[in-house]
């Protein structure tokens, strides 16, 4: 199911998805809905939890403006966990894609929707990238007699980080 911010956006999204599937020779239809209260729709969506839970994926396609993006944060809290994906929009909303004749971009953005991950959480598929970033941070080298520790620390103490070092009693 795809969840849009407004009724016109839901109609536009439905039209683009239907035309795309017809061109592919399938009669598959994506359910498209919108809240009747616009960006402030978290309560209305929460009241329909069972309905949304009946779908495998819930793709949120709210407007790219500030109210739409703020609304996404409140909506994901009331939807079934691990089913929510966020559609990163090239244009402001689904209707703008249609008006500009940019249906291909809408379809691409729809299929590239990313699983919602709360801020501060790193998904395991992004962990390698984060580790490589951390290794690039400048480091303060340790004295020569601590060369083994420096090697274990991948070059020394990273700048801008708090480091706690511990050891068993009597090893220091």
Short mmCIF file of N, CA and C in Angstrom, two decimals:
data_model
loop_
_atom_site.label_atom_id
_atom_site.label_comp_id
_atom_site.label_asym_id
_atom_site.label_seq_id
_atom_site.Cartn_x
_atom_site.Cartn_y
_atom_site.Cartn_z
N UNK A 1 0.84 -1.18 0.00
CA UNK A 1 0.00 0.00 0.00
C UNK A 1 0.88 1.23 0.00
N UNK A 2 0.44 2.25 -0.69
CA UNK A 2 1.14 3.54 -0.67
C UNK A 2 0.21 4.55 0.00
N UNK A 3 0.77 5.31 0.92
CA UNK A 3 0.03 6.30 1.71
C UNK A 3 0.48 7.68 1.29
N UNK A 4 -0.45 8.48 0.75
CA UNK A 4 -0.12 9.84 0.31
C UNK A 4 -0.74 10.85 1.27
N UNK A 5 -0.32 12.10 1.12
CA UNK A 5 -0.78 13.15 2.04
C UNK A 5 -2.15 13.69 1.66
N UNK A 6 -2.51 13.67 0.40
CA UNK A 6 -3.78 14.26 -0.02
C UNK A 6 -4.51 13.38 -1.02
N UNK A 7 -5.81 13.68 -1.19
CA UNK A 7 -6.64 12.88 -2.08
C UNK A 7 -6.18 12.98 -3.54
N UNK A 8 -5.81 14.20 -3.98
CA UNK A 8 -5.35 14.37 -5.37
C UNK A 8 -4.05 13.59 -5.59
N UNK A 9 -3.19 13.59 -4.57
CA UNK A 9 -1.94 12.83 -4.68
C UNK A 9 -2.21 11.33 -4.77
N UNK A 10 -3.20 10.86 -4.03
CA UNK A 10 -3.52 9.42 -4.09
C UNK A 10 -4.05 9.05 -5.47
N UNK A 11 -4.87 9.92 -6.06
CA UNK A 11 -5.38 9.64 -7.41
C UNK A 11 -4.24 9.68 -8.44
N UNK A 12 -3.33 10.63 -8.28
CA UNK A 12 -2.19 10.74 -9.19
C UNK A 12 -1.29 9.53 -9.08
N UNK A 13 -0.99 9.12 -7.86
CA UNK A 13 -0.13 7.95 -7.64
C UNK A 13 -0.79 6.70 -8.22
N UNK A 14 -2.08 6.54 -7.97
CA UNK A 14 -2.80 5.37 -8.50
C UNK A 14 -2.71 5.34 -10.03
N UNK A 15 -2.95 6.49 -10.67
CA UNK A 15 -2.92 6.56 -12.13
C UNK A 15 -1.55 6.17 -12.67
N UNK A 16 -0.49 6.71 -12.08
CA UNK A 16 0.86 6.41 -12.57
C UNK A 16 1.22 4.94 -12.38
N UNK A 17 0.86 4.39 -11.23
CA UNK A 17 1.17 2.97 -10.97
C UNK A 17 0.35 2.06 -11.86
N UNK A 18 -0.93 2.40 -12.07
CA UNK A 18 -1.80 1.59 -12.94
C UNK A 18 -1.28 1.60 -14.37
N UNK A 19 -0.93 2.78 -14.88
CA UNK A 19 -0.40 2.87 -16.25
C UNK A 19 0.91 2.10 -16.40
N UNK A 20 1.75 2.18 -15.39
CA UNK A 20 3.02 1.45 -15.42
C UNK A 20 2.78 -0.06 -15.49
N UNK A 21 1.88 -0.55 -14.66
CA UNK A 21 1.60 -1.99 -14.65
C UNK A 21 0.92 -2.44 -15.94
N UNK A 22 0.06 -1.60 -16.52
CA UNK A 22 -0.58 -1.95 -17.79
C UNK A 22 0.46 -2.05 -18.91
N UNK A 23 1.44 -1.14 -18.92
CA UNK A 23 2.51 -1.17 -19.93
C UNK A 23 3.33 -2.44 -19.80
N UNK A 24 3.45 -2.94 -18.58
CA UNK A 24 4.20 -4.18 -18.34
C UNK A 24 3.35 -5.42 -18.63
N UNK A 25 2.09 -5.22 -18.92
CA UNK A 25 1.21 -6.34 -19.24
C UNK A 25 0.67 -7.07 -18.03
N UNK A 26 0.65 -6.40 -16.87
CA UNK A 26 0.10 -7.03 -15.66
C UNK A 26 -1.13 -6.27 -15.20
N UNK A 27 -1.98 -6.97 -14.51
CA UNK A 27 -3.16 -6.31 -13.95
C UNK A 27 -3.00 -6.10 -12.44
N UNK A 28 -1.75 -6.17 -11.97
CA UNK A 28 -1.45 -5.96 -10.55
C UNK A 28 -1.77 -4.53 -10.17
N UNK A 29 -2.46 -4.37 -9.06
CA UNK A 29 -2.79 -3.03 -8.59
C UNK A 29 -2.23 -2.81 -7.21
N UNK A 30 -1.62 -1.65 -7.04
CA UNK A 30 -1.11 -1.23 -5.74
C UNK A 30 -2.21 -0.44 -5.06
N UNK A 31 -2.49 -0.78 -3.80
CA UNK A 31 -3.49 -0.02 -3.05
C UNK A 31 -2.91 1.35 -2.74
N UNK A 32 -3.68 2.38 -2.99
CA UNK A 32 -3.25 3.76 -2.74
C UNK A 32 -4.32 4.43 -1.89
N UNK A 33 -3.90 4.98 -0.76
CA UNK A 33 -4.84 5.67 0.13
C UNK A 33 -4.23 7.00 0.58
N UNK A 34 -5.10 7.83 1.11
CA UNK A 34 -4.63 9.07 1.71
C UNK A 34 -5.47 9.34 2.94
N UNK A 35 -4.86 10.02 3.88
CA UNK A 35 -5.61 10.45 5.06
C UNK A 35 -6.47 11.64 4.66
N UNK A 36 -7.58 11.82 5.32
CA UNK A 36 -8.45 12.95 4.99
C UNK A 36 -8.08 14.21 5.75
N UNK A 37 -7.09 14.10 6.63
CA UNK A 37 -6.70 15.23 7.46
C UNK A 37 -5.37 15.83 7.07
N UNK A 38 -4.82 15.46 5.92
CA UNK A 38 -3.56 16.03 5.44
C UNK A 38 -2.37 15.58 6.27
N UNK A 39 -1.44 16.52 6.48
CA UNK A 39 -0.19 16.20 7.17
C UNK A 39 -0.41 15.80 8.63
N UNK A 40 -1.44 16.31 9.27
CA UNK A 40 -1.70 16.00 10.68
C UNK A 40 -2.60 14.76 10.78
N UNK A 41 -2.13 13.65 10.26
CA UNK A 41 -2.99 12.48 10.11
C UNK A 41 -2.61 11.29 10.98
N UNK A 42 -1.66 11.43 11.87
CA UNK A 42 -1.17 10.29 12.65
C UNK A 42 -2.29 9.62 13.44
N UNK A 43 -3.16 10.41 14.04
CA UNK A 43 -4.26 9.83 14.85
C UNK A 43 -5.22 9.04 13.96
N UNK A 44 -5.55 9.59 12.81
CA UNK A 44 -6.45 8.89 11.89
C UNK A 44 -5.82 7.59 11.40
N UNK A 45 -4.54 7.62 11.11
CA UNK A 45 -3.84 6.42 10.64
C UNK A 45 -3.76 5.39 11.76
N UNK A 46 -3.50 5.84 12.98
CA UNK A 46 -3.43 4.93 14.13
C UNK A 46 -4.76 4.21 14.33
N UNK A 47 -5.87 4.90 14.07
CA UNK A 47 -7.19 4.28 14.21
C UNK A 47 -7.45 3.20 13.17
N UNK A 48 -6.61 3.15 12.14
CA UNK A 48 -6.76 2.16 11.07
C UNK A 48 -5.57 1.19 11.04
N UNK A 49 -4.99 0.94 12.21
CA UNK A 49 -3.81 0.09 12.33
C UNK A 49 -4.04 -1.30 11.71
N UNK A 50 -5.15 -1.93 12.01
CA UNK A 50 -5.43 -3.28 11.51
C UNK A 50 -5.46 -3.30 9.98
N UNK A 51 -6.03 -2.26 9.38
CA UNK A 51 -6.07 -2.16 7.92
C UNK A 51 -4.66 -2.12 7.36
N UNK A 52 -3.82 -1.25 7.89
CA UNK A 52 -2.44 -1.11 7.38
C UNK A 52 -1.63 -2.38 7.66
N UNK A 53 -1.88 -3.02 8.76
CA UNK A 53 -1.15 -4.23 9.11
C UNK A 53 -1.45 -5.39 8.16
N UNK A 54 -2.53 -5.30 7.41
CA UNK A 54 -2.89 -6.37 6.48
C UNK A 54 -2.02 -6.37 5.21
N UNK A 55 -1.19 -5.35 5.05
CA UNK A 55 -0.32 -5.25 3.87
C UNK A 55 1.11 -5.65 4.23
N UNK A 56 1.84 -6.16 3.23
CA UNK A 56 3.23 -6.55 3.43
C UNK A 56 4.14 -5.34 3.60
N UNK A 57 3.88 -4.29 2.82
CA UNK A 57 4.68 -3.08 2.87
C UNK A 57 3.77 -1.86 2.91
N UNK A 58 4.22 -0.85 3.63
CA UNK A 58 3.50 0.41 3.69
C UNK A 58 4.49 1.48 3.24
N UNK A 59 4.24 2.05 2.08
CA UNK A 59 5.15 3.06 1.54
C UNK A 59 4.52 4.44 1.77
N UNK A 60 5.24 5.25 2.53
CA UNK A 60 4.76 6.60 2.83
C UNK A 60 5.29 7.55 1.76
N UNK A 61 4.36 8.23 1.09
CA UNK A 61 4.70 9.16 0.01
C UNK A 61 4.11 10.53 0.35
N UNK A 62 4.55 11.07 1.47
CA UNK A 62 4.05 12.39 1.87
C UNK A 62 4.82 13.49 1.14
N UNK A 63 4.24 14.68 1.13
CA UNK A 63 4.84 15.81 0.43
C UNK A 63 6.28 16.06 0.88
N UNK A 64 7.08 16.56 -0.03
CA UNK A 64 8.47 16.86 0.26
C UNK A 64 8.68 18.16 1.02
N UNK A 65 7.59 18.88 1.32
CA UNK A 65 7.74 20.13 2.08
C UNK A 65 7.93 19.83 3.57
N UNK A 66 8.19 20.88 4.35
CA UNK A 66 8.48 20.70 5.78
C UNK A 66 7.34 20.05 6.56
N UNK A 67 6.07 20.49 6.39
CA UNK A 67 4.99 19.81 7.14
C UNK A 67 4.86 18.33 6.78
N UNK A 68 5.04 17.99 5.51
CA UNK A 68 4.95 16.60 5.09
C UNK A 68 6.05 15.74 5.71
N UNK A 69 7.27 16.28 5.75
CA UNK A 69 8.39 15.53 6.31
C UNK A 69 8.25 15.38 7.82
N UNK A 70 7.73 16.40 8.50
CA UNK A 70 7.49 16.30 9.94
C UNK A 70 6.41 15.26 10.24
N UNK A 71 5.41 15.21 9.38
CA UNK A 71 4.31 14.27 9.57
C UNK A 71 4.79 12.82 9.48
N UNK A 72 5.77 12.56 8.62
CA UNK A 72 6.30 11.20 8.47
C UNK A 72 6.79 10.67 9.81
N UNK A 73 7.49 11.51 10.56
CA UNK A 73 8.04 11.09 11.86
C UNK A 73 6.95 10.67 12.84
N UNK A 74 5.80 11.33 12.81
CA UNK A 74 4.73 10.93 13.72
C UNK A 74 3.94 9.73 13.19
N UNK A 75 3.87 9.60 11.89
CA UNK A 75 3.11 8.50 11.28
C UNK A 75 3.81 7.15 11.48
N UNK A 76 5.12 7.11 11.31
CA UNK A 76 5.83 5.83 11.43
C UNK A 76 5.70 5.24 12.82
N UNK A 77 5.45 6.08 13.81
CA UNK A 77 5.30 5.61 15.20
C UNK A 77 3.99 4.85 15.41
N UNK A 78 3.00 5.07 14.55
CA UNK A 78 1.70 4.43 14.74
C UNK A 78 1.42 3.31 13.72
N UNK A 79 2.40 3.03 12.87
CA UNK A 79 2.24 1.97 11.88
C UNK A 79 3.00 0.72 12.31
N UNK A 80 2.66 -0.44 11.76
CA UNK A 80 3.36 -1.69 12.11
C UNK A 80 4.86 -1.59 11.83
N UNK A 81 5.64 -1.97 12.79
CA UNK A 81 7.10 -1.92 12.66
C UNK A 81 7.57 -2.85 11.54
N UNK A 82 8.66 -2.52 10.94
CA UNK A 82 9.34 -3.31 9.90
C UNK A 82 8.56 -3.41 8.59
N UNK A 83 7.42 -2.76 8.48
CA UNK A 83 6.69 -2.77 7.22
C UNK A 83 6.78 -1.43 6.50
N UNK A 84 7.25 -0.41 7.21
CA UNK A 84 7.21 0.95 6.69
C UNK A 84 8.43 1.27 5.84
N UNK A 85 8.16 1.85 4.68
CA UNK A 85 9.21 2.36 3.79
C UNK A 85 8.89 3.81 3.50
N UNK A 86 9.95 4.60 3.33
CA UNK A 86 9.77 6.01 3.04
C UNK A 86 10.20 6.26 1.59
N UNK A 87 9.33 6.92 0.85
CA UNK A 87 9.61 7.23 -0.54
C UNK A 87 10.27 8.60 -0.61
N UNK A 88 11.50 8.64 -1.07
CA UNK A 88 12.23 9.91 -1.25
C UNK A 88 11.75 10.52 -2.56
N UNK A 89 11.14 11.68 -2.46
CA UNK A 89 10.48 12.28 -3.62
C UNK A 89 11.36 13.29 -4.35
N UNK A 90 11.43 13.16 -5.65
CA UNK A 90 12.16 14.11 -6.50
C UNK A 90 11.37 15.42 -6.60
N UNK A 91 10.05 15.29 -6.67
CA UNK A 91 9.17 16.47 -6.74
C UNK A 91 8.41 16.60 -5.42
N UNK A 92 7.66 17.68 -5.28
CA UNK A 92 6.96 17.97 -4.02
C UNK A 92 5.97 16.86 -3.65
N UNK A 93 5.19 16.40 -4.61
CA UNK A 93 4.18 15.38 -4.32
C UNK A 93 3.86 14.58 -5.58
N UNK A 94 3.03 13.56 -5.44
CA UNK A 94 2.70 12.68 -6.56
C UNK A 94 2.04 13.44 -7.71
N UNK A 95 1.19 14.38 -7.39
CA UNK A 95 0.50 15.14 -8.43
C UNK A 95 1.48 15.96 -9.27
N UNK A 96 2.53 16.46 -8.64
CA UNK A 96 3.52 17.25 -9.38
C UNK A 96 4.27 16.36 -10.39
N UNK A 97 4.54 15.10 -10.03
CA UNK A 97 5.15 14.17 -10.99
C UNK A 97 4.26 14.06 -12.23
N UNK A 98 2.97 13.90 -11.99
CA UNK A 98 2.02 13.72 -13.09
C UNK A 98 1.92 14.98 -13.93
N UNK A 99 1.82 16.13 -13.28
CA UNK A 99 1.71 17.40 -14.01
C UNK A 99 2.94 17.67 -14.87
N UNK A 100 4.11 17.27 -14.39
CA UNK A 100 5.35 17.51 -15.14
C UNK A 100 5.66 16.39 -16.13
N UNK A 101 4.80 15.37 -16.18
CA UNK A 101 5.02 14.26 -17.10
C UNK A 101 6.22 13.41 -16.72
N UNK A 102 6.52 13.36 -15.43
CA UNK A 102 7.70 12.65 -14.94
C UNK A 102 7.30 11.34 -14.24
N UNK A 103 6.42 10.57 -14.89
CA UNK A 103 5.93 9.33 -14.32
C UNK A 103 7.05 8.33 -14.07
N UNK A 104 8.04 8.28 -14.97
CA UNK A 104 9.15 7.34 -14.80
C UNK A 104 9.88 7.61 -13.49
N UNK A 105 10.07 8.88 -13.15
CA UNK A 105 10.76 9.23 -11.89
C UNK A 105 9.91 8.79 -10.69
N UNK A 106 8.60 8.93 -10.80
CA UNK A 106 7.73 8.50 -9.70
C UNK A 106 7.85 6.99 -9.49
N UNK A 107 7.79 6.24 -10.55
CA UNK A 107 7.90 4.78 -10.47
C UNK A 107 9.26 4.40 -9.88
N UNK A 108 10.30 5.06 -10.34
CA UNK A 108 11.64 4.79 -9.82
C UNK A 108 11.71 5.11 -8.32
N UNK A 109 11.18 6.26 -7.91
CA UNK A 109 11.18 6.64 -6.50
C UNK A 109 10.34 5.66 -5.67
N UNK A 110 9.25 5.19 -6.24
CA UNK A 110 8.38 4.22 -5.57
C UNK A 110 9.15 2.93 -5.28
N UNK A 111 9.82 2.39 -6.29
CA UNK A 111 10.54 1.13 -6.12
C UNK A 111 11.85 1.29 -5.34
N UNK A 112 12.33 2.52 -5.20
CA UNK A 112 13.54 2.78 -4.43
C UNK A 112 13.24 3.22 -3.00
N UNK A 113 12.00 3.11 -2.57
CA UNK A 113 11.63 3.49 -1.20
C UNK A 113 12.47 2.68 -0.22
N UNK A 114 12.97 3.35 0.80
CA UNK A 114 13.86 2.73 1.78
C UNK A 114 13.11 2.38 3.06
N UNK A 115 13.46 1.25 3.64
CA UNK A 115 12.88 0.84 4.91
C UNK A 115 13.18 1.89 5.96
N UNK A 116 12.18 2.26 6.72
CA UNK A 116 12.35 3.28 7.75
C UNK A 116 13.26 2.77 8.86
N UNK A 117 14.27 3.57 9.17
CA UNK A 117 15.18 3.29 10.27
C UNK A 117 15.22 4.54 11.13
N UNK A 118 14.92 4.43 12.43
CA UNK A 118 14.93 5.63 13.29
C UNK A 118 16.31 6.29 13.31
N UNK A 119 16.31 7.60 13.56
CA UNK A 119 17.57 8.34 13.66
C UNK A 119 18.44 7.74 14.75
N UNK A 120 19.73 7.66 14.47
CA UNK A 120 20.68 7.15 15.45
C UNK A 120 20.88 5.64 15.37
N UNK A 121 20.08 4.97 14.57
CA UNK A 121 20.19 3.52 14.40
C UNK A 121 20.89 3.26 13.07
N UNK A 122 21.87 2.39 13.08
CA UNK A 122 22.58 2.03 11.85
C UNK A 122 22.18 0.61 11.48
N UNK A 123 21.61 0.46 10.31
CA UNK A 123 21.22 -0.86 9.82
C UNK A 123 22.47 -1.66 9.49
N UNK A 124 22.39 -2.96 9.61
CA UNK A 124 23.57 -3.81 9.38
C UNK A 124 24.10 -3.68 7.96
N UNK A 125 23.23 -3.37 6.99
CA UNK A 125 23.72 -3.22 5.62
C UNK A 125 24.51 -1.92 5.43
N UNK A 126 24.45 -0.98 6.38
CA UNK A 126 25.22 0.26 6.32
C UNK A 126 26.41 0.26 7.28
N UNK A 127 26.57 -0.81 8.03
CA UNK A 127 27.60 -0.87 9.05
C UNK A 127 29.01 -0.80 8.46
N UNK A 128 29.25 -1.46 7.36
CA UNK A 128 30.56 -1.43 6.71
C UNK A 128 30.97 -0.02 6.32
N UNK A 129 30.01 0.74 5.76
CA UNK A 129 30.29 2.13 5.38
C UNK A 129 30.65 2.97 6.60
N UNK A 130 29.92 2.79 7.69
CA UNK A 130 30.20 3.54 8.92
C UNK A 130 31.57 3.19 9.48
N UNK A 131 31.95 1.92 9.39
CA UNK A 131 33.26 1.51 9.89
C UNK A 131 34.38 2.12 9.05
N UNK A 132 34.19 2.16 7.73
CA UNK A 132 35.20 2.77 6.87
C UNK A 132 35.34 4.27 7.15
N UNK A 133 34.22 4.94 7.40
CA UNK A 133 34.25 6.36 7.75
C UNK A 133 35.05 6.57 9.04
N UNK A 134 34.83 5.72 10.01
CA UNK A 134 35.51 5.83 11.30
C UNK A 134 37.01 5.63 11.15
N UNK A 135 37.43 4.76 10.26
CA UNK A 135 38.86 4.51 10.05
C UNK A 135 39.57 5.71 9.41
N UNK A 136 38.83 6.57 8.74
CA UNK A 136 39.42 7.74 8.08
C UNK A 136 39.64 8.92 9.02
N UNK A 137 39.13 8.85 10.26
CA UNK A 137 39.28 9.94 11.21
C UNK A 137 40.75 10.07 11.61
N UNK A 138 41.29 11.31 11.62
CA UNK A 138 42.69 11.51 12.03
C UNK A 138 42.91 11.00 13.46
N UNK A 139 44.11 10.46 13.70
CA UNK A 139 44.41 9.86 15.00
C UNK A 139 45.70 10.42 15.57
N UNK A 140 45.76 10.44 16.90
CA UNK A 140 46.98 10.82 17.61
C UNK A 140 47.76 9.53 17.85
N UNK A 141 49.01 9.46 17.36
CA UNK A 141 49.77 8.23 17.55
C UNK A 141 50.19 8.05 19.01
N UNK A 142 50.35 6.81 19.38
CA UNK A 142 50.80 6.47 20.74
C UNK A 142 52.33 6.41 20.78
N UNK A 143 52.94 6.49 21.97
CA UNK A 143 54.40 6.37 22.07
C UNK A 143 54.86 5.01 21.54
N UNK A 144 56.14 4.94 21.15
CA UNK A 144 56.69 3.74 20.52
C UNK A 144 56.47 2.48 21.35
N UNK A 145 56.68 2.58 22.68
CA UNK A 145 56.55 1.37 23.50
C UNK A 145 55.12 0.81 23.50
N UNK A 146 54.14 1.56 22.97
CA UNK A 146 52.75 1.10 22.90
C UNK A 146 52.39 0.69 21.46
N UNK A 147 53.39 0.27 20.68
CA UNK A 147 53.15 -0.03 19.28
C UNK A 147 52.11 -1.15 19.07
N UNK A 148 52.08 -2.13 19.95
CA UNK A 148 51.08 -3.21 19.80
C UNK A 148 49.67 -2.65 20.00
N UNK A 149 49.51 -1.79 21.01
CA UNK A 149 48.21 -1.18 21.26
C UNK A 149 47.81 -0.27 20.10
N UNK A 150 48.77 0.47 19.58
CA UNK A 150 48.47 1.35 18.45
C UNK A 150 47.98 0.54 17.26
N UNK A 151 48.60 -0.60 17.01
CA UNK A 151 48.16 -1.46 15.91
C UNK A 151 46.74 -1.97 16.15
N UNK A 152 46.45 -2.37 17.40
CA UNK A 152 45.10 -2.84 17.72
C UNK A 152 44.07 -1.73 17.59
N UNK A 153 44.49 -0.49 17.80
CA UNK A 153 43.58 0.66 17.71
C UNK A 153 43.55 1.25 16.30
N UNK A 154 44.12 0.56 15.34
CA UNK A 154 44.13 0.99 13.93
C UNK A 154 44.78 2.36 13.78
N UNK A 155 45.89 2.59 14.50
CA UNK A 155 46.66 3.80 14.27
C UNK A 155 46.73 4.80 15.39
N UNK A 156 46.03 4.62 16.45
CA UNK A 156 46.10 5.55 17.57
C UNK A 156 44.75 5.97 18.09
N UNK A 157 44.74 7.08 18.83
CA UNK A 157 43.51 7.58 19.45
C UNK A 157 42.83 8.55 18.49
N UNK A 158 41.60 8.26 18.06
CA UNK A 158 40.91 9.15 17.11
C UNK A 158 40.59 10.50 17.73
N UNK A 159 40.80 11.56 16.94
CA UNK A 159 40.48 12.91 17.40
C UNK A 159 38.96 13.08 17.48
N UNK A 160 38.52 13.83 18.47
CA UNK A 160 37.10 14.12 18.62
C UNK A 160 36.29 12.99 19.21
N UNK A 161 36.92 12.01 19.78
CA UNK A 161 36.23 10.86 20.37
C UNK A 161 36.68 10.69 21.81
N UNK A 162 35.81 10.16 22.62
CA UNK A 162 36.16 9.80 23.99
C UNK A 162 36.50 8.32 23.98
N UNK A 163 37.67 7.99 24.49
CA UNK A 163 38.14 6.60 24.48
C UNK A 163 38.29 6.13 25.91
N UNK A 164 37.73 5.00 26.23
CA UNK A 164 37.92 4.34 27.53
C UNK A 164 38.78 3.11 27.30
N UNK A 165 39.86 3.03 28.06
CA UNK A 165 40.72 1.86 27.95
C UNK A 165 40.69 1.14 29.28
N UNK A 166 40.57 -0.16 29.22
CA UNK A 166 40.54 -0.96 30.45
C UNK A 166 41.50 -2.12 30.33
N UNK A 167 41.88 -2.63 31.46
CA UNK A 167 42.81 -3.76 31.48
C UNK A 167 42.61 -4.52 32.78
N UNK A 168 42.99 -5.76 32.76
CA UNK A 168 42.92 -6.58 33.98
C UNK A 168 43.92 -6.07 35.00
N UNK A 169 43.63 -6.26 36.26
CA UNK A 169 44.51 -5.83 37.34
C UNK A 169 45.89 -6.48 37.19
N UNK A 170 46.94 -5.67 37.31
CA UNK A 170 48.32 -6.18 37.25
C UNK A 170 48.90 -6.23 35.85
N UNK A 171 48.16 -5.88 34.80
CA UNK A 171 48.70 -5.94 33.44
C UNK A 171 49.35 -4.65 33.01
N UNK A 172 49.14 -3.58 33.74
CA UNK A 172 49.64 -2.26 33.32
C UNK A 172 51.05 -2.03 33.73
#
